[in-house]
Short mmCIF file of C-alpha atoms in Angstrom, two decimals:
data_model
loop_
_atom_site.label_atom_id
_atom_site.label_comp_id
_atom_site.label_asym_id
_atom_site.label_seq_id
_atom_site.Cartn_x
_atom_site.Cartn_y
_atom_site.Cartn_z
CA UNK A 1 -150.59 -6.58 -38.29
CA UNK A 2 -146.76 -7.60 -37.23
CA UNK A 3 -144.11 -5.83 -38.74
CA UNK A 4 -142.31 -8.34 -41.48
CA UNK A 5 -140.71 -8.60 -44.15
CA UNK A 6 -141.23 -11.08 -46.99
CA UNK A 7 -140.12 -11.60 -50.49
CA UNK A 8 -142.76 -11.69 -53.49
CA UNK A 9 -143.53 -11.76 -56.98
CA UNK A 10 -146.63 -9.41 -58.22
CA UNK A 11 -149.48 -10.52 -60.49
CA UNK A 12 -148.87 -9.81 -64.23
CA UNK A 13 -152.69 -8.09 -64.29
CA UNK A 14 -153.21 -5.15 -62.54
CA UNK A 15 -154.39 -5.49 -59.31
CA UNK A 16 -156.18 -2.41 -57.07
CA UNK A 17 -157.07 -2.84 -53.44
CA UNK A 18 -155.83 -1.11 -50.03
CA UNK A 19 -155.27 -2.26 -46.66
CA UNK A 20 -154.72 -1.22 -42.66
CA UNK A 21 -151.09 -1.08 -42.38
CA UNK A 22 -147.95 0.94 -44.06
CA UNK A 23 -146.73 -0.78 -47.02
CA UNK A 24 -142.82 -0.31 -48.39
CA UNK A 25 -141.73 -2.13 -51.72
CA UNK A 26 -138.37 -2.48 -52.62
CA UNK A 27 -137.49 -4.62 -55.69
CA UNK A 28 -134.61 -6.51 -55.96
CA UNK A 29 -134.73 -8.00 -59.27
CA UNK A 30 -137.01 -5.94 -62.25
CA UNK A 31 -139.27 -3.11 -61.54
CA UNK A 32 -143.06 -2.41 -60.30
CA UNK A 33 -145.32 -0.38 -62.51
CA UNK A 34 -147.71 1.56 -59.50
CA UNK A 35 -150.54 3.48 -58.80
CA UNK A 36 -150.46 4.88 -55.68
CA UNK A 37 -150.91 8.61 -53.91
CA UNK A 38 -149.59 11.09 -56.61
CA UNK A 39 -147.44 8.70 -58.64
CA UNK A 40 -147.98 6.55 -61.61
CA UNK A 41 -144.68 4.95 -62.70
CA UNK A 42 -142.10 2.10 -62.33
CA UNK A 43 -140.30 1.55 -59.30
CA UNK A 44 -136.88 0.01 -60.32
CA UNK A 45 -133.83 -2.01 -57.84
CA UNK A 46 -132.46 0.85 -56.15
CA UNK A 47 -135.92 2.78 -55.05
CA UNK A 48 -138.69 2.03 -52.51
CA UNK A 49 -142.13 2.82 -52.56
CA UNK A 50 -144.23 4.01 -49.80
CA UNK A 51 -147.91 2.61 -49.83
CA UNK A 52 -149.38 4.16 -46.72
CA UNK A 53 -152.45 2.88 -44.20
CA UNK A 54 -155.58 3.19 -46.24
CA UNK A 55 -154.47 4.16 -49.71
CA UNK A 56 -155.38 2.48 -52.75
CA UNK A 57 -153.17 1.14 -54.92
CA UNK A 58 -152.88 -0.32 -58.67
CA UNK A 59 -149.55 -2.57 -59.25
CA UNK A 60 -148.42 -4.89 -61.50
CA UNK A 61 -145.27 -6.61 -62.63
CA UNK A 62 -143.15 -9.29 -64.43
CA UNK A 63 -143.42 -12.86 -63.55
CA UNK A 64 -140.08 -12.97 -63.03
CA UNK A 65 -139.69 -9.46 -61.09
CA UNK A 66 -138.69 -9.84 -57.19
CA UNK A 67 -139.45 -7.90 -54.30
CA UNK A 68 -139.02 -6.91 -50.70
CA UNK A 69 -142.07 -6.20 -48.91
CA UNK A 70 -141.78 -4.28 -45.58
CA UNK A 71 -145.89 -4.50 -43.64
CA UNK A 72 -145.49 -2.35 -41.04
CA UNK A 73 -147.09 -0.88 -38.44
CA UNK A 74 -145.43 2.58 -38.27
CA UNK A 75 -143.04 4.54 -40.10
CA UNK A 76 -139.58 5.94 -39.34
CA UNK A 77 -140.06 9.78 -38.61
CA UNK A 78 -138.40 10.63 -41.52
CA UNK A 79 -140.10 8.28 -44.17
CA UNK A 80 -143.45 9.45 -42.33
CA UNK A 81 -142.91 12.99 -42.74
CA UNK A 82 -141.30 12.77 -46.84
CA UNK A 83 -143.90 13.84 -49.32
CA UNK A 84 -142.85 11.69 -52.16
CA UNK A 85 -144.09 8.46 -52.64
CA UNK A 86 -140.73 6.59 -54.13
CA UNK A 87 -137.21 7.59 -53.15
CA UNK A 88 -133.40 6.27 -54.04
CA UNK A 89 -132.32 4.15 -51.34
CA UNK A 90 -128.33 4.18 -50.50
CA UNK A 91 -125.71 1.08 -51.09
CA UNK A 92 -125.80 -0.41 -47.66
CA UNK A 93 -129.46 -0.97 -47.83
CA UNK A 94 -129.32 -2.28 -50.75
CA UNK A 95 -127.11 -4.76 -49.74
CA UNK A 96 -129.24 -5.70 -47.02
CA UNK A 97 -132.23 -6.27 -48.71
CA UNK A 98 -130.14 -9.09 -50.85
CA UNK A 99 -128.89 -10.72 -47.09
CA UNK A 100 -132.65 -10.03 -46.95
CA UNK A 101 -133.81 -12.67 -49.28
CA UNK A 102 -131.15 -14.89 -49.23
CA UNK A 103 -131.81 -15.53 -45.06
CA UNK A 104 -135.55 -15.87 -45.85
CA UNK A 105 -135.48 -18.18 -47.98
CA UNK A 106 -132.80 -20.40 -46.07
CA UNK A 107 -134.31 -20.74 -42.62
CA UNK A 108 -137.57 -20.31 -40.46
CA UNK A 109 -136.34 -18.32 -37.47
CA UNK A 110 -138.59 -15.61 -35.94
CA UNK A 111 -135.99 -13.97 -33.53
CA UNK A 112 -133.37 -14.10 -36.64
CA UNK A 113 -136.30 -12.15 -38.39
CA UNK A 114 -137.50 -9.95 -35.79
CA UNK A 115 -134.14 -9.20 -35.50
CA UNK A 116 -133.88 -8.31 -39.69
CA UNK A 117 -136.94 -6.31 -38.97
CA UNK A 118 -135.18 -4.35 -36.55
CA UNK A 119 -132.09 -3.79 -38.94
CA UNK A 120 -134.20 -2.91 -41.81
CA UNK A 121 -135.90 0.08 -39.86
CA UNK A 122 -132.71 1.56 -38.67
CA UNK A 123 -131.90 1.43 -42.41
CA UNK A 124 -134.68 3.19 -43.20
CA UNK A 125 -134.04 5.58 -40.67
CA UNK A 126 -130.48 6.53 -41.63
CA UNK A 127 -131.87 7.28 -45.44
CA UNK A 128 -131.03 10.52 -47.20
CA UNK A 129 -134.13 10.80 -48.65
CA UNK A 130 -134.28 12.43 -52.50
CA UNK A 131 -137.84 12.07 -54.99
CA UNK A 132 -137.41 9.61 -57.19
CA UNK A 133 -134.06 10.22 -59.79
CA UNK A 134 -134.18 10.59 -63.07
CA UNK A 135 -132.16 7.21 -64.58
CA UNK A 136 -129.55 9.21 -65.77
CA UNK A 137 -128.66 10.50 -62.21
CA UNK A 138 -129.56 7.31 -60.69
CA UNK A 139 -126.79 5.47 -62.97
CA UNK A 140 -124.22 7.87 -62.32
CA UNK A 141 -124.81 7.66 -58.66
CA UNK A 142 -124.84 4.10 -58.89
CA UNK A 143 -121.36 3.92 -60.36
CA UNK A 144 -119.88 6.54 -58.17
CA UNK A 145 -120.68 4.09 -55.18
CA UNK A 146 -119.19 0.87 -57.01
CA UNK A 147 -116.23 3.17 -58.01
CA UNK A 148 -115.93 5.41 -55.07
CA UNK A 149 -112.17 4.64 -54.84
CA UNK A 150 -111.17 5.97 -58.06
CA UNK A 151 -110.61 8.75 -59.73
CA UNK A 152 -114.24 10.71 -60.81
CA UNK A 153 -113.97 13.59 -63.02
CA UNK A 154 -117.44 15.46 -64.01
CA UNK A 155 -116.59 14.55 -67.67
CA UNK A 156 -116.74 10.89 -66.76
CA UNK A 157 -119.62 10.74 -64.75
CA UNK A 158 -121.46 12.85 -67.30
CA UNK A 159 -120.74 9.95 -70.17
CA UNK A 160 -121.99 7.11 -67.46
CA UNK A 161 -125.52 9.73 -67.67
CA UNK A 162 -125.37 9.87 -71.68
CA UNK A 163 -125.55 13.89 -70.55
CA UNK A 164 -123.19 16.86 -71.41
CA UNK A 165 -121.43 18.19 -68.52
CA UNK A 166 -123.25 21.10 -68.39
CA UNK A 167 -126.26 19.52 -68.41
CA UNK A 168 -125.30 16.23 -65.76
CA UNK A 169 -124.28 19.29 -63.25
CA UNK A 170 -127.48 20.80 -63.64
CA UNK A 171 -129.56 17.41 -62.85
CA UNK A 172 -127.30 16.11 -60.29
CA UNK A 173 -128.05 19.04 -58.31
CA UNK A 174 -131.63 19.31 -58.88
CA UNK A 175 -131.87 15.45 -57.53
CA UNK A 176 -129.76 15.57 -54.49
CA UNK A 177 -129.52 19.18 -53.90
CA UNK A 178 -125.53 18.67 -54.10
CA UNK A 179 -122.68 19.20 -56.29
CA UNK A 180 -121.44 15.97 -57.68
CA UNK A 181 -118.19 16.57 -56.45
CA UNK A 182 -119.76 17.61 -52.87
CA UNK A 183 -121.99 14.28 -53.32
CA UNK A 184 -118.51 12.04 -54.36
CA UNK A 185 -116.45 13.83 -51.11
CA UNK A 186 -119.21 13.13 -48.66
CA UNK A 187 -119.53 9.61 -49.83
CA UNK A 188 -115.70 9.49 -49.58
CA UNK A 189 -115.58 10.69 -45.94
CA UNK A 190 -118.85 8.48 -44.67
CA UNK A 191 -116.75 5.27 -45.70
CA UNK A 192 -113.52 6.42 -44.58
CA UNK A 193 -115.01 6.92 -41.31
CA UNK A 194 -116.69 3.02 -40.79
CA UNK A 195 -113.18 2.02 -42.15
CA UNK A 196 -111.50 3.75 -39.28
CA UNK A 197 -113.59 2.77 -36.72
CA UNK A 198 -114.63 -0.94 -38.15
CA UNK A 199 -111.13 -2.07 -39.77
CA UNK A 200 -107.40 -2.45 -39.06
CA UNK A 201 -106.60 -1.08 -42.10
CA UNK A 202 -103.60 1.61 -41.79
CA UNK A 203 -104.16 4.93 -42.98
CA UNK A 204 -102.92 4.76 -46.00
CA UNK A 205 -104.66 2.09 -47.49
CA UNK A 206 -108.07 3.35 -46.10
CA UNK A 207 -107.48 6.25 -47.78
CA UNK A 208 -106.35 4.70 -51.02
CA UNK A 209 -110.21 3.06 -50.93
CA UNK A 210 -112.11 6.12 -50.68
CA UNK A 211 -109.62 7.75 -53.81
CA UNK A 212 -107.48 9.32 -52.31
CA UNK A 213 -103.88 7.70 -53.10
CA UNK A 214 -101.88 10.09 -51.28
CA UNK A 215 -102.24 9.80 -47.73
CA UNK A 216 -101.84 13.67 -46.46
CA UNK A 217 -104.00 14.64 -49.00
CA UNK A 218 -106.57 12.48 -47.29
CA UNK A 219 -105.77 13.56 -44.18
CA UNK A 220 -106.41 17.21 -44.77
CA UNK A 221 -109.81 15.79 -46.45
CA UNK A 222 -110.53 14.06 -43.75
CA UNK A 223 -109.70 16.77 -41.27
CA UNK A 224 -111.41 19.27 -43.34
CA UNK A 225 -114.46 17.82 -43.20
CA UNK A 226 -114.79 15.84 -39.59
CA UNK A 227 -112.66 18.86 -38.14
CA UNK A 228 -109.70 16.17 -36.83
CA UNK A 229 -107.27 13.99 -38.37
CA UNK A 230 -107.57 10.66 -39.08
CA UNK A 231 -105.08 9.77 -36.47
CA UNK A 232 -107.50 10.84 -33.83
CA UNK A 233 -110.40 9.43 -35.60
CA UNK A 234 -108.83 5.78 -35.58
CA UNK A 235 -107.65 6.24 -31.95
#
């Protein structure tokens, strides 16, 4: 079986059957209800679902649902070692997976798509892998990442999860085994550091897009958490 990736709809009646390679589905559009392993849920844009070699699985889905489909012959060390069966997948993969469809559906090129292939596994690879999240979580965590360069207060992000403070806290760090203001900084710092090695940006603005408006309170962020200045970074 050769590693690729395709784009599909799934049948509207369920469906069970198993086969000799590792399976991932990630929707892009809609949500897969699946049997498979120790789960028996939906699957929604923002999650992937492993079907490993061998096991049986029950799907079905919307006509008008869309997914990737990763066959594969192996898994990433880390996906092949996680214990869940679905798990959030971050913004830049995400983002792929839409290049994803819209290059598969444009042209026939097998190095372009060996290439994607390649891409998609180093993706995979670079996952912080969490069970699946509760909604509420996964909406708040959703809108920290569009929003990343603004001001987040726990009161906000707790309204965004139709929680109470108290109890958004709680979840967050039950799902990602972070703070939510640990989880915003580290997001902060991962995309201030591809802007300073990526982009030409100055300083200050690169700190004004990861929220922080005042540029030496970004750099003792910054040098806080990467143990050197910005400065250095970017030089």
């Amino acid at each position: 079986m050769p590693d690729i990736l395709s784009i599909r709809s799934y049948s509207t009646k369920p469906v069970d059957h198993s086969h000799d390679y590792y399976q991932l589905v990630l929707p892009l559009r809609g949500s897969i209800a699946i049997k498979v392993g120790n789960f028996n849920g939906k699957v929604a844009v923002g999650e992937c679902v492993i079907v490993r070699k061998h096991e049986n699985h029950l799907f079905t889905a919307p006509p008008e649902a869309r997914f990737v489909v990763a066959d594969m012959n192996c898994l990433p060390v880390k996906i092949d070692s996680f214990d869940g069966v679905v798990f959030a997948i971050n913004k830049t993969l995400s983002c792929y997976l839409l290049f994803i469809e819209e290059q598969l559906q444009q042209q026939l090129n097998l190095q372009l798509e060996q290439s994607m292939f390649h891409t998609f596994y180093l993706l995979l690879s670079e996952q912080t892998l969490m069970p699946k999240l509760d909604a509420r979580i996964a909406n708040a965590i959703h809108f920290i990442q569009m929003h990343v360069q603004q001001v987040l207060s726990i009161e906000q992000l707790a309204q965004v999860a139709c929680l109470s403070s108290t109890q958004f806290k709680v979840l967050f760090k039950k799902y990602t085994g972070m703070t939510v203001m640990n989880f915003v900084s580290k997001l902060r710092m991962e995309k201030a550091q591809a802007l300073l090695r990526h982009t030409d940006y100055p300083i200050n603005i690169i700190g004004e897009k990861v929220g922080y408006p005042e540029q030496a309170a970004f750099s003792r962020k910054f040098s806080k958490h990467f143990g050197l200045p910005p400065t250095r970074f970017k030089s």
